[in-house]
GROMACS .gro file of C-alpha atoms in nm:
model
  270
    1MET     CA    1  -0.820  -0.086   2.738
    2THR     CA    2  -1.026   0.015   3.043
    3GLU     CA    3  -0.896   0.253   3.311
    4ALA     CA    4  -0.889  -0.033   3.563
    5ARG     CA    5  -0.683  -0.249   3.330
    6LEU     CA    6  -0.446   0.037   3.253
    7GLY     CA    7  -0.390   0.083   3.626
    8ALA     CA    8  -0.329  -0.287   3.670
    9THR     CA    9  -0.070  -0.280   3.391
   10THR     CA   10   0.121  -0.002   3.567
   11VAL     CA   11   0.118  -0.187   3.900
   12MET     CA   12   0.230  -0.514   3.743
   13GLY     CA   13   0.510  -0.355   3.543
   14TYR     CA   14   0.534  -0.336   3.167
   15GLN     CA   15   0.779  -0.623   3.138
   16THR     CA   16   0.539  -0.851   3.321
   17VAL     CA   17   0.257  -0.759   3.085
   18TYR     CA   18   0.438  -0.737   2.751
   19GLY     CA   19   0.773  -0.914   2.797
   20LYS     CA   20   0.658  -1.263   2.700
   21LEU     CA   21   0.499  -1.143   2.376
   22LEU     CA   22   0.800  -0.934   2.271
   23ASP     CA   23   1.042  -1.216   2.353
   24GLU     CA   24   0.840  -1.464   2.147
   25ILE     CA   25   0.820  -1.229   1.851
   26VAL     CA   26   1.192  -1.151   1.836
   27GLN     CA   27   1.295  -1.512   1.889
   28GLU     CA   28   1.096  -1.621   1.586
   29ALA     CA   29   1.191  -1.307   1.393
   30ASP     CA   30   1.559  -1.390   1.445
   31GLN     CA   31   1.506  -1.735   1.299
   32ILE     CA   32   1.323  -1.600   0.995
   33ALA     CA   33   1.581  -1.330   0.930
   34LEU     CA   34   1.878  -1.563   0.958
   35LYS     CA   35   1.711  -1.814   0.727
   36TYR     CA   36   1.724  -1.555   0.447
   37PHE     CA   37   2.036  -1.357   0.543
   38ARG     CA   38   2.305  -1.412   0.279
   39ALA     CA   39   2.087  -1.688   0.130
   40VAL     CA   40   2.055  -1.754  -0.242
   41GLU     CA   41   1.675  -1.764  -0.215
   42LEU     CA   42   1.654  -1.407  -0.085
   43ARG     CA   43   1.442  -1.194  -0.318
   44VAL     CA   44   1.477  -0.816  -0.312
   45GLU     CA   45   1.207  -0.591  -0.454
   46ARG     CA   46   1.165  -0.213  -0.457
   47LYS     CA   47   0.868  -0.032  -0.310
   48LYS     CA   48   0.724   0.284  -0.466
   49ASP     CA   49   0.955   0.499  -0.254
   50GLY     CA   50   1.258   0.305  -0.379
   51THR     CA   51   1.334   0.128  -0.053
   52ALA     CA   52   1.411  -0.243  -0.045
   53VAL     CA   53   1.175  -0.513   0.078
   54THR     CA   54   1.223  -0.890   0.096
   55GLN     CA   55   1.017  -1.195   0.175
   56ALA     CA   56   1.176  -1.190   0.520
   57ASP     CA   57   1.022  -0.848   0.594
   58HIS     CA   58   0.676  -0.978   0.507
   59ALA     CA   59   0.720  -1.306   0.695
   60VAL     CA   60   0.834  -1.138   1.016
   61GLU     CA   61   0.548  -0.889   1.023
   62GLU     CA   62   0.287  -1.154   0.943
   63MET     CA   63   0.421  -1.369   1.226
   64ALA     CA   64   0.419  -1.078   1.471
   65ARG     CA   65   0.061  -0.987   1.389
   66ALA     CA   66  -0.046  -1.348   1.438
   67ARG     CA   67   0.125  -1.362   1.777
   68VAL     CA   68  -0.043  -1.040   1.887
   69ALA     CA   69  -0.381  -1.178   1.783
   70ALA     CA   70  -0.318  -1.499   1.979
   71SER     CA   71  -0.178  -1.327   2.289
   72GLY     CA   72  -0.506  -1.216   2.443
   73LEU     CA   73  -0.367  -0.867   2.490
   74GLU     CA   74  -0.566  -0.565   2.374
   75LEU     CA   75  -0.322  -0.439   2.112
   76ASP     CA   76  -0.355  -0.287   1.770
   77VAL     CA   77  -0.060  -0.315   1.530
   78LEU     CA   78   0.122  -0.060   1.316
   79GLY     CA   79   0.381  -0.211   1.084
   80GLU     CA   80   0.598  -0.102   0.796
   81GLU     CA   81   0.480  -0.362   0.549
   82MET     CA   82   0.113  -0.419   0.635
   83GLY     CA   83   0.007  -0.077   0.752
   84GLY     CA   84  -0.201   0.070   1.028
   85GLU     CA   85  -0.253   0.431   1.131
   86ALA     CA   86   0.092   0.594   1.115
   87GLU     CA   87  -0.004   0.912   1.300
   88ALA     CA   88   0.022   0.971   1.673
   89PRO     CA   89  -0.281   0.814   1.845
   90GLY     CA   90  -0.545   1.026   2.007
   91SER     CA   91  -0.634   1.021   2.374
   92GLY     CA   92  -0.803   0.697   2.473
   93ALA     CA   93  -0.671   0.499   2.177
   94ARG     CA   94  -0.596   0.134   2.235
   95PRO     CA   95  -0.235   0.040   2.305
   96ARG     CA   96  -0.054  -0.087   1.999
   97LEU     CA   97   0.254  -0.273   1.888
   98ILE     CA   98   0.468  -0.079   1.640
   99ILE     CA   99   0.698  -0.303   1.437
  100ASP     CA  100   0.971  -0.265   1.181
  101PRO     CA  101   1.015  -0.630   1.081
  102ILE     CA  102   1.364  -0.572   0.943
  103ASP     CA  103   1.515  -0.232   1.001
  104GLY     CA  104   1.805  -0.192   0.762
  105THR     CA  105   1.663  -0.401   0.479
  106GLU     CA  106   1.917  -0.245   0.244
  107GLU     CA  107   2.200  -0.375   0.461
  108PHE     CA  108   2.022  -0.708   0.511
  109SER     CA  109   1.987  -0.755   0.136
  110ARG     CA  110   2.359  -0.686   0.085
  111GLY     CA  111   2.478  -0.927   0.354
  112ILE     CA  112   2.568  -0.655   0.605
  113PRO     CA  113   2.489  -0.769   0.962
  114THR     CA  114   2.363  -0.438   1.109
  115PHE     CA  115   1.992  -0.507   1.062
  116GLY     CA  116   1.732  -0.585   1.325
  117THR     CA  117   1.371  -0.629   1.425
  118LEU     CA  118   1.233  -0.328   1.612
  119LEU     CA  119   0.935  -0.346   1.848
  120GLY     CA  120   0.765  -0.085   2.064
  121ILE     CA  121   0.449  -0.098   2.272
  122GLU     CA  122   0.279   0.240   2.262
  123ARG     CA  123   0.023   0.352   2.518
  124ASP     CA  124  -0.134   0.699   2.510
  125GLY     CA  125   0.130   0.814   2.264
  126GLU     CA  126   0.423   0.693   2.476
  127ILE     CA  127   0.645   0.390   2.421
  128VAL     CA  128   0.644   0.188   2.745
  129ALA     CA  129   0.810  -0.133   2.624
  130ALA     CA  130   1.086  -0.159   2.365
  131MET     CA  131   1.299  -0.427   2.204
  132ALA     CA  132   1.552  -0.438   1.922
  133SER     CA  133   1.707  -0.765   1.811
  134ALA     CA  134   2.002  -0.799   1.574
  135PRO     CA  135   2.058  -1.172   1.523
  136ALA     CA  136   2.357  -1.139   1.291
  137LEU     CA  137   2.527  -0.932   1.564
  138ARG     CA  138   2.406  -1.179   1.829
  139SER     CA  139   2.267  -0.887   2.026
  140ARG     CA  140   1.933  -0.789   2.174
  141TRP     CA  141   1.842  -0.466   2.351
  142GLN     CA  142   1.534  -0.406   2.563
  143ALA     CA  143   1.380  -0.152   2.796
  144TYR     CA  144   1.058  -0.121   2.992
  145LYS     CA  145   0.951   0.213   3.134
  146GLY     CA  146   1.104   0.262   3.478
  147GLU     CA  147   1.288  -0.071   3.467
  148GLY     CA  148   1.622   0.012   3.303
  149SER     CA  149   1.778  -0.066   2.967
  150TYR     CA  150   1.963  -0.389   2.891
  151ARG     CA  151   2.167  -0.564   2.625
  152ASP     CA  152   2.165  -0.941   2.662
  153GLY     CA  153   2.105  -0.913   3.036
  154ARG     CA  154   2.366  -0.642   3.103
  155ARG     CA  155   2.233  -0.309   3.224
  156LEU     CA  156   2.331  -0.019   3.000
  157GLN     CA  157   2.466   0.324   3.089
  158VAL     CA  158   2.547   0.611   2.854
  159SER     CA  159   2.890   0.774   2.853
  160SER     CA  160   2.997   1.064   3.075
  161ILE     CA  161   3.161   1.285   2.810
  162GLU     CA  162   3.039   1.642   2.848
  163ARG     CA  163   3.141   1.825   2.529
  164LEU     CA  164   3.061   1.761   2.164
  165GLN     CA  165   3.419   1.839   2.066
  166ASP     CA  166   3.534   1.542   2.277
  167SER     CA  167   3.267   1.307   2.144
  168MET     CA  168   3.227   1.034   1.885
  169VAL     CA  169   2.907   1.075   1.686
  170PHE     CA  170   2.721   0.878   1.418
  171SER     CA  171   2.472   1.000   1.161
  172THR     CA  172   2.262   0.914   0.864
  173GLY     CA  173   2.435   0.994   0.536
  174THR     CA  174   2.428   1.314   0.332
  175GLY     CA  175   2.316   1.163   0.002
  176PRO     CA  176   2.100   1.312  -0.275
  177SER     CA  177   1.774   1.252  -0.085
  178LYS     CA  178   1.864   1.555   0.127
  179ASP     CA  179   1.882   1.911   0.002
  180SER     CA  180   2.197   2.122   0.029
  181VAL     CA  181   2.078   2.298   0.346
  182ASP     CA  182   2.020   1.969   0.529
  183GLN     CA  183   2.347   1.828   0.402
  184THR     CA  184   2.529   2.129   0.542
  185ARG     CA  185   2.360   2.093   0.881
  186ILE     CA  186   2.452   1.726   0.907
  187ARG     CA  187   2.813   1.787   0.803
  188LYS     CA  188   2.841   2.068   1.057
  189TYR     CA  189   2.733   1.824   1.329
  190LEU     CA  190   2.981   1.559   1.215
  191ASP     CA  191   3.264   1.811   1.192
  192ALA     CA  192   3.196   1.947   1.541
  193ALA     CA  193   3.283   1.614   1.705
  194ARG     CA  194   3.622   1.463   1.776
  195ASN     CA  195   3.531   1.155   1.570
  196SER     CA  196   3.238   1.089   1.341
  197ARG     CA  197   3.093   0.820   1.117
  198SER     CA  198   2.802   0.813   0.872
  199PHE     CA  199   2.611   0.500   0.963
  200GLY     CA  200   2.237   0.547   1.007
  201GLY     CA  201   1.971   0.314   1.138
  202PHE     CA  202   1.882   0.176   1.479
  203TRP     CA  203   2.226   0.040   1.571
  204GLN     CA  204   2.382   0.383   1.616
  205HIS     CA  205   2.125   0.463   1.885
  206MET     CA  206   2.202   0.136   2.062
  207LEU     CA  207   2.568   0.240   2.067
  208VAL     CA  208   2.465   0.559   2.248
  209ALA     CA  209   2.274   0.354   2.507
  210GLU     CA  210   2.579   0.131   2.553
  211GLY     CA  211   2.808   0.429   2.610
  212ALA     CA  212   3.018   0.345   2.304
  213ILE     CA  213   2.942   0.676   2.129
  214GLU     CA  214   2.790   1.004   2.244
  215ALA     CA  215   2.535   1.089   1.972
  216ALA     CA  216   2.333   0.933   1.689
  217LEU     CA  217   2.125   1.113   1.429
  218ASP     CA  218   1.844   0.998   1.200
  219TRP     CA  219   1.714   1.270   0.969
  220THR     CA  220   1.404   1.132   0.797
  221SER     CA  221   1.238   0.825   0.949
  222LYS     CA  222   0.899   0.664   0.998
  223PRO     CA  223   0.750   0.581   1.340
  224TRP     CA  224   0.840   0.212   1.306
  225ASP     CA  225   1.205   0.305   1.242
  226LEU     CA  226   1.217   0.483   1.576
  227ALA     CA  227   0.965   0.303   1.797
  228PRO     CA  228   1.198   0.137   2.054
  229LEU     CA  229   1.489   0.380   2.038
  230ILE     CA  230   1.381   0.665   2.267
  231LEU     CA  231   1.297   0.438   2.560
  232ILE     CA  232   1.612   0.225   2.531
  233VAL     CA  233   1.834   0.535   2.529
  234ARG     CA  234   1.640   0.711   2.805
  235GLU     CA  235   1.644   0.411   3.038
  236ALA     CA  236   2.022   0.399   2.990
  237GLY     CA  237   2.047   0.757   3.118
  238GLY     CA  238   2.051   0.934   2.781
  239LYS     CA  239   1.815   1.157   2.589
  240SER     CA  240   1.640   1.119   2.253
  241THR     CA  241   1.434   1.388   2.084
  242SER     CA  242   1.339   1.516   1.743
  243LEU     CA  243   1.531   1.815   1.612
  244ASN     CA  244   1.246   2.021   1.760
  245GLY     CA  245   1.344   1.896   2.105
  246ARG     CA  246   1.041   1.672   2.163
  247ALA     CA  247   1.062   1.308   2.270
  248THR     CA  248   0.842   1.172   1.990
  249ILE     CA  249   0.865   0.922   1.707
  250TYR     CA  250   0.626   1.129   1.491
  251GLU     CA  251   0.847   1.417   1.373
  252LYS     CA  252   1.073   1.213   1.138
  253SER     CA  253   1.406   1.312   1.291
  254LEU     CA  254   1.570   1.163   1.601
  255LEU     CA  255   1.880   1.272   1.788
  256SER     CA  256   2.000   1.044   2.067
  257THR     CA  257   2.278   1.153   2.300
  258ASN     CA  258   2.423   1.077   2.640
  259GLY     CA  259   2.216   1.371   2.763
  260LYS     CA  260   2.516   1.581   2.859
  261ILE     CA  261   2.577   1.707   2.504
  262HIS     CA  262   2.216   1.711   2.389
  263GLU     CA  263   2.139   2.082   2.391
  264GLU     CA  264   2.480   2.168   2.248
  265THR     CA  265   2.425   1.921   1.966
  266LEU     CA  266   2.072   2.043   1.893
  267ASN     CA  267   2.206   2.398   1.868
  268VAL     CA  268   2.466   2.287   1.612
  269LEU     CA  269   2.195   2.118   1.404
  270ARG     CA  270   1.954   2.413   1.406
   0.00000   0.00000   0.00000
C-alpha cells in the first residue's frame, strides 16, 4: 500500500475502509459454522500437533480468502488452516487479514457454544481493525483503532476493580502440555484472585472488555488465536500484553486485564 493510500486510510477511519469486508466475512462465517455445529455430518480430524480441525474450519477460511480477493483491498492473508507468513511483518509490508476461522474447534466439535471466528487487520505490525463473532452465543465484538469497542452495538467498558485479590480471573488450563513450572505460575495467578475459572480461548478476553471479569490469560497461542483481542480490550479501556509486557500477538502468551491490575498480575505470573 502506498504512503498516500495509507494516509487516506487513516483520514477515512479504519471502519470505513475495512468494516464492510469484516462484516461480510463474519456473517457468512456464522452461517457456515452453525450449519455444522452439533450436526451429524460434522467430521473431526486431528492435525499433526493433535489439535482438532473440521470441514467448517476449512470452509470459513476459504470463503474469507475469496472475499478478500474480491474486495479490491490490498490485503494479504494469514490463516490457521491455509497458511501465510506467521511471523511479525517487516516495515513496509502490505496490510493483511489474520483469521482464525473457528477459534475453539475443540469446543465446537463437542457441541460447546464458546467458539468463534476471529479477524484482525494488521498494518505495520499493529492490529487496526478487529472482529470476533460467536454465533452460538449470538454475540459479536468489534473494534477499530481510535473508534471504541462494541458488542452488538453497545459500547464496552472494562471494570473498575483495582486489586487482584478482589478480582475474578480466567485462564487457560494447567494440563500436561505445560511443564510443572508453568503450571505453578498459572495456579499462583488463579489463587491470587477472589474468584477464578480455567476457561481459555478468545471468549475470556471478551469478558474482560465487557467488564464481566478483570483478567484473562492465554499461555501458548498462535497469532491468529490472538489477532483481534488486544485491540478490542484496549478500546474498551483495558490492557493486553504478552507476559513480557509487550502489546504483541507474536510472543505466544497474552494477558488481558482492566488495566488497573495489569502490573500486579504480571508480577504474580513472573
